[in-house]
Short mmCIF file of C-alpha atoms in Angstrom, two decimals:
data_model
loop_
_atom_site.label_atom_id
_atom_site.label_comp_id
_atom_site.label_asym_id
_atom_site.label_seq_id
_atom_site.Cartn_x
_atom_site.Cartn_y
_atom_site.Cartn_z
CA UNK A 9 237.79 174.29 232.20
CA UNK A 10 238.73 175.35 228.69
CA UNK A 11 236.93 172.29 227.30
CA UNK A 12 233.72 173.33 229.06
CA UNK A 13 233.91 176.85 227.66
CA UNK A 14 234.41 175.54 224.14
CA UNK A 15 231.47 173.17 224.47
CA UNK A 16 229.30 176.07 225.66
CA UNK A 17 230.31 178.21 222.71
CA UNK A 18 229.58 175.37 220.31
CA UNK A 19 226.17 174.80 221.86
CA UNK A 20 225.36 178.50 221.66
CA UNK A 21 226.40 178.59 218.04
CA UNK A 22 224.17 175.59 217.30
CA UNK A 23 221.21 177.27 218.92
CA UNK A 24 221.82 180.41 216.84
CA UNK A 25 222.04 178.29 213.68
CA UNK A 26 218.80 176.53 214.56
CA UNK A 27 216.97 179.80 215.13
CA UNK A 28 218.42 181.22 211.91
CA UNK A 29 217.31 178.21 209.86
CA UNK A 30 213.75 177.95 211.20
CA UNK A 31 211.16 180.33 209.74
CA UNK A 32 207.47 180.53 210.61
CA UNK A 33 205.23 182.29 208.11
CA UNK A 34 201.86 183.58 209.47
CA UNK A 35 198.59 183.12 207.60
CA UNK A 36 197.98 185.75 204.91
CA UNK A 37 201.67 186.36 204.38
CA UNK A 38 204.30 185.02 201.99
CA UNK A 39 208.09 185.42 202.20
CA UNK A 40 210.55 185.44 199.33
CA UNK A 41 213.88 183.66 199.90
CA UNK A 42 217.16 184.66 198.25
CA UNK A 43 220.41 182.71 198.16
CA UNK A 44 223.45 184.83 197.60
CA UNK A 45 221.17 187.63 196.37
CA UNK A 46 219.19 185.52 193.91
CA UNK A 47 215.51 184.60 194.35
CA UNK A 48 215.07 180.91 194.94
CA UNK A 49 211.55 180.23 196.25
CA UNK A 50 208.60 181.57 198.27
CA UNK A 51 207.69 180.49 201.76
CA UNK A 52 203.98 179.80 202.26
CA UNK A 53 202.19 180.14 205.61
CA UNK A 54 203.59 177.56 208.10
CA UNK A 55 206.94 176.23 209.44
CA UNK A 56 209.95 176.23 207.09
CA UNK A 57 213.70 175.48 207.29
CA UNK A 58 216.29 177.40 205.35
CA UNK A 59 220.09 177.27 205.25
CA UNK A 60 221.35 179.72 207.83
CA UNK A 61 223.54 182.58 206.63
CA UNK A 62 223.08 181.38 203.03
CA UNK A 63 219.34 181.70 202.43
CA UNK A 64 217.91 185.07 203.39
CA UNK A 65 214.25 186.14 203.67
CA UNK A 66 214.00 189.24 201.51
CA UNK A 67 210.36 190.43 201.03
CA UNK A 68 207.43 189.79 203.28
CA UNK A 69 204.31 190.23 201.12
CA UNK A 70 200.80 190.66 202.50
CA UNK A 71 198.52 188.40 200.44
CA UNK A 72 195.27 189.83 201.84
CA UNK A 73 193.18 192.44 200.03
CA UNK A 74 194.53 195.92 200.71
CA UNK A 75 192.75 199.28 200.54
CA UNK A 76 194.53 202.39 199.33
CA UNK A 77 193.15 205.91 199.64
CA UNK A 78 193.53 207.93 196.47
CA UNK A 79 194.32 211.51 197.50
CA UNK A 80 192.15 214.37 196.24
CA UNK A 81 193.20 215.96 192.97
CA UNK A 82 191.82 218.54 190.56
CA UNK A 83 190.51 217.35 187.21
CA UNK A 84 189.54 219.50 184.23
CA UNK A 85 186.52 218.06 182.43
CA UNK A 86 185.77 218.13 178.75
CA UNK A 87 183.65 221.28 179.14
CA UNK A 88 186.47 223.05 181.07
CA UNK A 89 185.00 222.61 184.55
CA UNK A 90 187.43 222.23 187.44
CA UNK A 91 186.42 219.54 189.94
CA UNK A 92 188.12 217.86 192.89
CA UNK A 93 188.08 214.06 192.91
CA UNK A 94 189.21 211.40 195.35
CA UNK A 95 188.63 207.68 195.64
CA UNK A 96 189.75 204.29 196.94
CA UNK A 97 191.53 201.32 195.35
CA UNK A 98 191.18 197.67 196.43
CA UNK A 99 193.94 195.29 195.32
CA UNK A 100 195.35 191.88 196.26
CA UNK A 101 198.77 190.34 195.68
CA UNK A 102 198.52 187.08 193.78
CA UNK A 103 202.23 186.44 193.09
CA UNK A 104 204.59 187.48 195.86
CA UNK A 105 207.72 187.13 193.71
CA UNK A 106 206.40 189.38 190.93
CA UNK A 107 205.08 191.92 193.41
CA UNK A 108 208.48 191.99 195.09
CA UNK A 109 210.76 192.02 192.04
CA UNK A 110 208.72 193.41 189.10
CA UNK A 111 207.99 196.84 190.60
CA UNK A 112 209.55 199.04 193.19
CA UNK A 113 207.31 200.62 195.82
CA UNK A 114 204.18 198.75 194.84
CA UNK A 115 201.64 200.96 196.62
CA UNK A 116 203.14 204.18 195.28
CA UNK A 117 203.03 202.75 191.79
CA UNK A 118 199.38 201.72 192.14
CA UNK A 119 198.38 205.17 193.50
CA UNK A 120 200.14 207.06 190.74
CA UNK A 121 198.73 204.79 188.06
CA UNK A 122 195.20 205.22 189.46
CA UNK A 123 195.42 209.02 189.72
CA UNK A 124 196.76 209.33 186.19
CA UNK A 125 193.95 207.25 184.76
CA UNK A 126 191.36 209.19 186.79
CA UNK A 127 192.48 212.40 185.07
CA UNK A 128 192.44 210.65 181.71
CA UNK A 129 188.99 209.04 182.02
CA UNK A 130 187.23 211.92 183.73
CA UNK A 131 188.86 214.54 181.55
CA UNK A 132 187.17 213.03 178.50
CA UNK A 133 183.67 213.56 179.96
CA UNK A 134 181.39 216.49 180.56
CA UNK A 135 180.50 217.60 184.04
CA UNK A 136 176.98 216.21 183.75
CA UNK A 137 178.40 212.83 182.80
CA UNK A 138 180.76 212.88 185.76
CA UNK A 139 177.93 213.51 188.18
CA UNK A 140 175.52 211.01 186.69
CA UNK A 141 177.72 208.16 185.41
CA UNK A 142 179.98 207.14 188.28
CA UNK A 143 179.49 203.46 187.55
CA UNK A 144 180.81 203.97 184.06
CA UNK A 145 183.86 205.86 185.41
CA UNK A 146 184.57 203.13 187.97
CA UNK A 147 184.31 200.40 185.33
CA UNK A 148 186.68 202.18 182.95
CA UNK A 149 189.22 202.88 185.69
CA UNK A 150 189.12 199.27 186.93
CA UNK A 151 189.66 197.91 183.43
CA UNK A 152 192.61 200.19 182.68
CA UNK A 153 194.40 199.90 186.04
CA UNK A 154 193.92 196.13 186.36
CA UNK A 155 195.30 195.55 182.90
CA UNK A 156 198.33 197.74 183.69
CA UNK A 157 199.09 195.99 187.00
CA UNK A 158 198.82 192.39 185.79
CA UNK A 159 202.63 192.09 185.21
CA UNK A 160 203.16 193.05 188.85
CA UNK A 161 201.38 189.94 190.09
CA UNK A 162 198.51 191.81 191.70
CA UNK A 163 194.78 191.96 191.05
CA UNK A 164 192.91 195.26 191.31
CA UNK A 165 189.47 194.17 192.49
CA UNK A 166 187.68 197.53 192.71
CA UNK A 167 188.14 201.25 192.16
CA UNK A 168 185.54 203.64 193.54
CA UNK A 169 185.25 207.39 193.02
CA UNK A 170 184.42 208.55 196.50
CA UNK A 171 183.68 212.25 196.05
CA UNK A 172 183.36 214.78 193.23
CA UNK A 173 183.38 218.44 194.30
CA UNK A 174 182.55 221.04 191.63
CA UNK A 175 183.29 224.73 192.33
CA UNK A 176 180.79 226.62 194.46
CA UNK A 177 179.66 228.99 191.71
CA UNK A 178 179.18 226.02 189.40
CA UNK A 179 177.06 224.29 192.04
CA UNK A 180 174.88 227.41 192.34
CA UNK A 181 174.47 227.56 188.56
CA UNK A 182 173.50 223.89 188.48
CA UNK A 183 170.95 224.48 191.24
CA UNK A 184 169.39 227.36 189.29
CA UNK A 185 169.38 225.25 186.15
CA UNK A 186 167.71 222.39 187.97
CA UNK A 187 165.11 224.76 189.43
CA UNK A 188 164.37 226.24 186.01
CA UNK A 189 164.09 222.77 184.50
CA UNK A 190 161.66 221.65 187.17
CA UNK A 191 159.58 224.80 186.75
CA UNK A 192 159.49 224.17 183.01
CA UNK A 193 158.31 220.61 183.59
CA UNK A 194 155.67 221.85 186.02
CA UNK A 195 154.37 224.39 183.48
CA UNK A 196 154.31 221.73 180.77
CA UNK A 197 152.41 219.32 183.00
CA UNK A 198 149.98 222.07 183.99
CA UNK A 199 149.39 223.04 180.36
CA UNK A 200 148.95 219.39 179.44
CA UNK A 201 146.42 218.97 182.21
CA UNK A 202 144.49 222.06 181.08
CA UNK A 203 144.56 220.74 177.51
CA UNK A 204 143.24 217.36 178.55
CA UNK A 205 140.55 219.01 180.68
CA UNK A 206 139.48 221.21 177.75
CA UNK A 207 139.38 218.21 175.43
CA UNK A 208 137.31 216.18 177.88
CA UNK A 209 134.97 219.12 178.46
CA UNK A 210 134.53 219.62 174.72
CA UNK A 211 133.90 215.91 174.26
CA UNK A 212 131.29 216.02 177.00
CA UNK A 213 129.57 219.04 175.47
CA UNK A 214 129.65 217.32 172.09
CA UNK A 215 128.08 214.16 173.48
CA UNK A 216 125.49 216.23 175.34
CA UNK A 217 124.62 218.16 172.16
CA UNK A 218 124.36 214.92 170.19
CA UNK A 219 122.12 213.32 172.79
CA UNK A 220 119.99 216.47 173.02
CA UNK A 221 119.64 216.59 169.21
CA UNK A 222 118.71 212.92 169.16
CA UNK A 223 116.15 213.57 171.88
CA UNK A 224 114.65 216.48 169.94
CA UNK A 225 114.55 214.36 166.79
CA UNK A 226 112.84 211.52 168.61
CA UNK A 227 110.38 213.96 170.19
CA UNK A 228 109.69 215.51 166.78
CA UNK A 229 109.05 212.04 165.36
CA UNK A 230 106.69 211.28 168.24
CA UNK A 231 104.91 214.63 167.87
CA UNK A 232 104.57 214.15 164.11
CA UNK A 233 103.21 210.65 164.67
CA UNK A 234 100.73 211.97 167.26
CA UNK A 235 99.61 214.74 164.92
CA UNK A 236 99.25 212.19 162.15
CA UNK A 237 97.11 209.96 164.35
CA UNK A 238 95.08 212.98 165.46
CA UNK A 239 94.60 214.07 161.85
CA UNK A 240 93.53 210.56 160.89
CA UNK A 241 91.02 210.52 163.75
CA UNK A 242 89.73 213.98 162.77
CA UNK A 243 89.46 212.90 159.17
CA UNK A 244 87.57 209.75 160.19
CA UNK A 245 85.17 211.80 162.34
CA UNK A 246 84.62 214.32 159.55
CA UNK A 247 84.03 211.48 157.09
CA UNK A 248 81.48 209.89 159.37
CA UNK A 249 79.66 213.23 159.78
CA UNK A 250 79.73 213.76 156.00
CA UNK A 251 78.32 210.25 155.44
CA UNK A 252 75.56 210.96 157.96
CA UNK A 253 74.67 214.25 156.25
CA UNK A 254 74.69 212.65 152.79
CA UNK A 255 72.37 209.91 154.16
CA UNK A 256 69.79 212.57 155.06
CA UNK A 257 70.49 212.93 158.83
CA UNK A 258 70.66 216.71 159.09
CA UNK A 259 71.09 216.59 162.90
CA UNK A 260 74.69 215.31 162.50
CA UNK A 261 75.90 218.71 161.38
CA UNK A 262 74.27 220.27 164.42
CA UNK A 263 76.09 217.78 166.65
CA UNK A 264 79.39 218.56 164.98
CA UNK A 265 78.93 222.34 165.31
CA UNK A 266 77.80 222.07 168.93
CA UNK A 267 80.83 219.96 169.80
CA UNK A 268 83.11 222.57 168.30
CA UNK A 269 81.31 225.30 170.28
CA UNK A 270 81.81 223.44 173.54
CA UNK A 271 85.45 222.68 172.80
CA UNK A 272 86.10 226.33 172.02
CA UNK A 273 84.42 227.50 175.25
CA UNK A 274 86.47 224.97 177.20
CA UNK A 275 89.67 226.39 175.74
CA UNK A 276 88.55 229.91 176.64
CA UNK A 277 87.89 228.81 180.20
CA UNK A 278 91.36 227.22 180.60
CA UNK A 279 93.22 230.07 178.90
CA UNK A 280 95.52 231.89 181.42
CA UNK A 281 95.47 235.17 179.48
CA UNK A 282 91.88 235.43 178.23
CA UNK A 283 89.38 235.02 181.05
CA UNK A 284 86.95 237.53 179.48
CA UNK A 285 86.34 237.41 175.76
CA UNK A 286 83.91 239.69 173.87
CA UNK A 287 82.60 238.74 170.49
CA UNK A 288 79.11 238.73 168.81
CA UNK A 289 77.43 235.50 169.83
CA UNK A 290 73.89 234.16 169.05
CA UNK A 291 72.45 232.05 171.79
CA UNK A 292 69.77 230.62 169.46
CA UNK A 293 72.47 228.96 167.36
CA UNK A 294 73.87 227.13 170.38
CA UNK A 295 70.37 226.20 171.56
CA UNK A 296 69.46 224.85 168.13
CA UNK A 297 72.70 222.84 168.13
CA UNK A 298 71.86 221.42 171.53
CA UNK A 299 68.38 220.65 170.20
CA UNK A 300 70.04 218.72 167.39
CA UNK A 301 71.89 216.69 170.01
CA UNK A 302 68.58 215.94 171.77
CA UNK A 303 67.00 214.82 168.50
CA UNK A 304 69.95 212.55 167.83
CA UNK A 305 69.53 211.03 171.30
CA UNK A 306 65.77 210.45 170.65
CA UNK A 307 66.48 208.77 167.34
CA UNK A 308 69.05 206.55 169.04
CA UNK A 309 66.69 205.51 171.83
CA UNK A 310 63.82 204.88 169.40
CA UNK A 311 66.03 202.85 167.14
CA UNK A 312 67.05 200.64 170.11
CA UNK A 313 63.70 200.03 171.88
CA UNK A 314 60.85 201.51 169.69
CA UNK A 315 58.33 199.41 167.78
CA UNK A 316 57.03 201.78 165.14
CA UNK A 317 58.51 204.18 162.69
CA UNK A 318 59.84 207.37 164.14
CA UNK A 319 58.00 210.54 163.15
CA UNK A 320 60.55 213.28 162.69
CA UNK A 321 59.71 216.62 164.24
CA UNK A 322 58.80 219.56 162.13
CA UNK A 323 61.97 221.01 160.75
CA UNK A 324 62.80 224.47 161.89
CA UNK A 325 63.62 227.05 159.29
CA UNK A 326 67.36 226.79 158.61
CA UNK A 327 69.52 229.64 159.67
CA UNK A 328 72.60 230.88 158.08
CA UNK A 329 75.43 230.32 160.55
CA UNK A 330 76.78 233.55 161.86
CA UNK A 331 80.40 234.40 162.26
CA UNK A 332 80.18 233.58 165.95
CA UNK A 333 79.21 229.98 165.13
CA UNK A 334 82.71 229.30 163.88
CA UNK A 335 85.00 227.54 166.30
CA UNK A 336 87.34 229.94 168.00
CA UNK A 337 91.05 229.28 167.83
CA UNK A 338 93.99 230.42 169.80
CA UNK A 339 95.13 232.90 167.08
CA UNK A 340 95.21 236.68 167.19
CA UNK A 341 92.23 239.00 166.77
CA UNK A 342 93.25 239.85 163.20
CA UNK A 343 93.34 236.16 162.27
CA UNK A 344 89.89 235.61 163.85
CA UNK A 345 88.39 238.60 161.97
CA UNK A 346 89.87 237.30 158.71
CA UNK A 347 88.42 233.84 159.39
CA UNK A 348 84.97 235.35 160.11
CA UNK A 349 84.98 237.40 156.92
CA UNK A 350 85.98 234.36 154.90
CA UNK A 351 83.16 232.34 156.43
CA UNK A 352 80.62 235.07 155.71
CA UNK A 353 81.62 235.17 152.07
CA UNK A 354 81.06 231.42 151.60
CA UNK A 355 77.55 230.24 150.42
CA UNK A 356 75.24 228.85 153.08
CA UNK A 357 74.76 225.09 153.18
CA UNK A 358 71.04 225.60 153.99
CA UNK A 359 70.20 227.36 150.71
CA UNK A 360 70.03 230.86 149.42
CA UNK A 361 66.89 232.04 151.32
CA UNK A 362 67.85 231.00 154.87
CA UNK A 363 67.09 233.58 157.47
CA UNK A 364 69.61 235.22 159.79
#
C-alpha cells in the first residue's frame, strides 16, 4: 500500500517536471530565459525544453509592430502660439533581450521620448510651418526617436502627427487673414485682366488706325494717279485741238467750246442744289458752236466718200466770246464772276474788230 502511494507521488512529480520543462512559444512572440537570475537565451516561436526549476521564462516580448497613442499636449511655437498636438507611434521589437533588459517600461519610455521631441521640433517652428509642413515634422521626429531607441533593440517605423488644434481666436484671425489674402488676389487678378483688356484694345485701335492710314494713302495714290491720267488725257485733247487750229481748221475750236458747254449743262442738270441757274447766256454762241460741229461732220464725210475738193462755206463774222461762253464750274458765285471778268479782259482770238 505504501509502495503504491510512493509510486503515485513519483509519477505526479515527473508529470509536473515534464510540464515545467516544456515551453511552447506562439508565433509573433519571443521569451527570454534566465538561469539563476541571469539571461541565458531567447526562445523563438515553437516547442522548447528547459531545465525545470532552474531555467525560468522571464520576459515575453511581442515581436509584432505595435501602435502607441501619443496623448494630447500643449506646445508653444516659435511665434508664441499655443497649440494642442497629439499623434501615434509605430514601433517593432527587433531584439527581445535588449528590449527586456536595456530599458524599463518600454512603452512608457517610447511615449515620453516621443512627446519630448514633439515639443522640441514643433517649438522651433512658426504656426504657419506647423500647419503646412506636417511631413517635415514627421520626418524629423522619426529620425530623432528612432536614433534614440536603437540601443533598446526596437525599430520606430513611423511617427504621425494626428491633430493640431490652434486656439479659437487664432483660428478666427487666420480665417480673416485668409479671406483678406484671397480678396487681394482677386483684386490683383481683376486689375491684371483690366490691364490686359486695355492693352489689347489699344493694340486693336492702333492696328485699325494703321490700316485706315494705309488705306487712305493707297486711295490718295490711286486718286493722284487717276488725276494724272485725266490731266494727261486733257492735255492730249487740248494739244490735238491746238494742232487742228494751227493747221487752219477753225471749226475745231467751235467743237471744243460746244463740248464744254454741254458738259457744263450736264453738271447743272445733275446738281442736287442748283436746279435753276440764272446767268446771261447767248443762244447764238451755242448755235454757232453746234454749226461748227455740223461742219466738222460734213468735212469728215466728204473726206471719206467725196470725189472732189470740198468748198468751205462762207465764214461767218467772228464773234467775241461772251462771259457766258466760258465753261461753268462748281465754284461759288464770286469765283464765277471773277473768272468772267478775267475772260473779258483777255484779247479776243478772232481779232480786234470782232462783233459782240
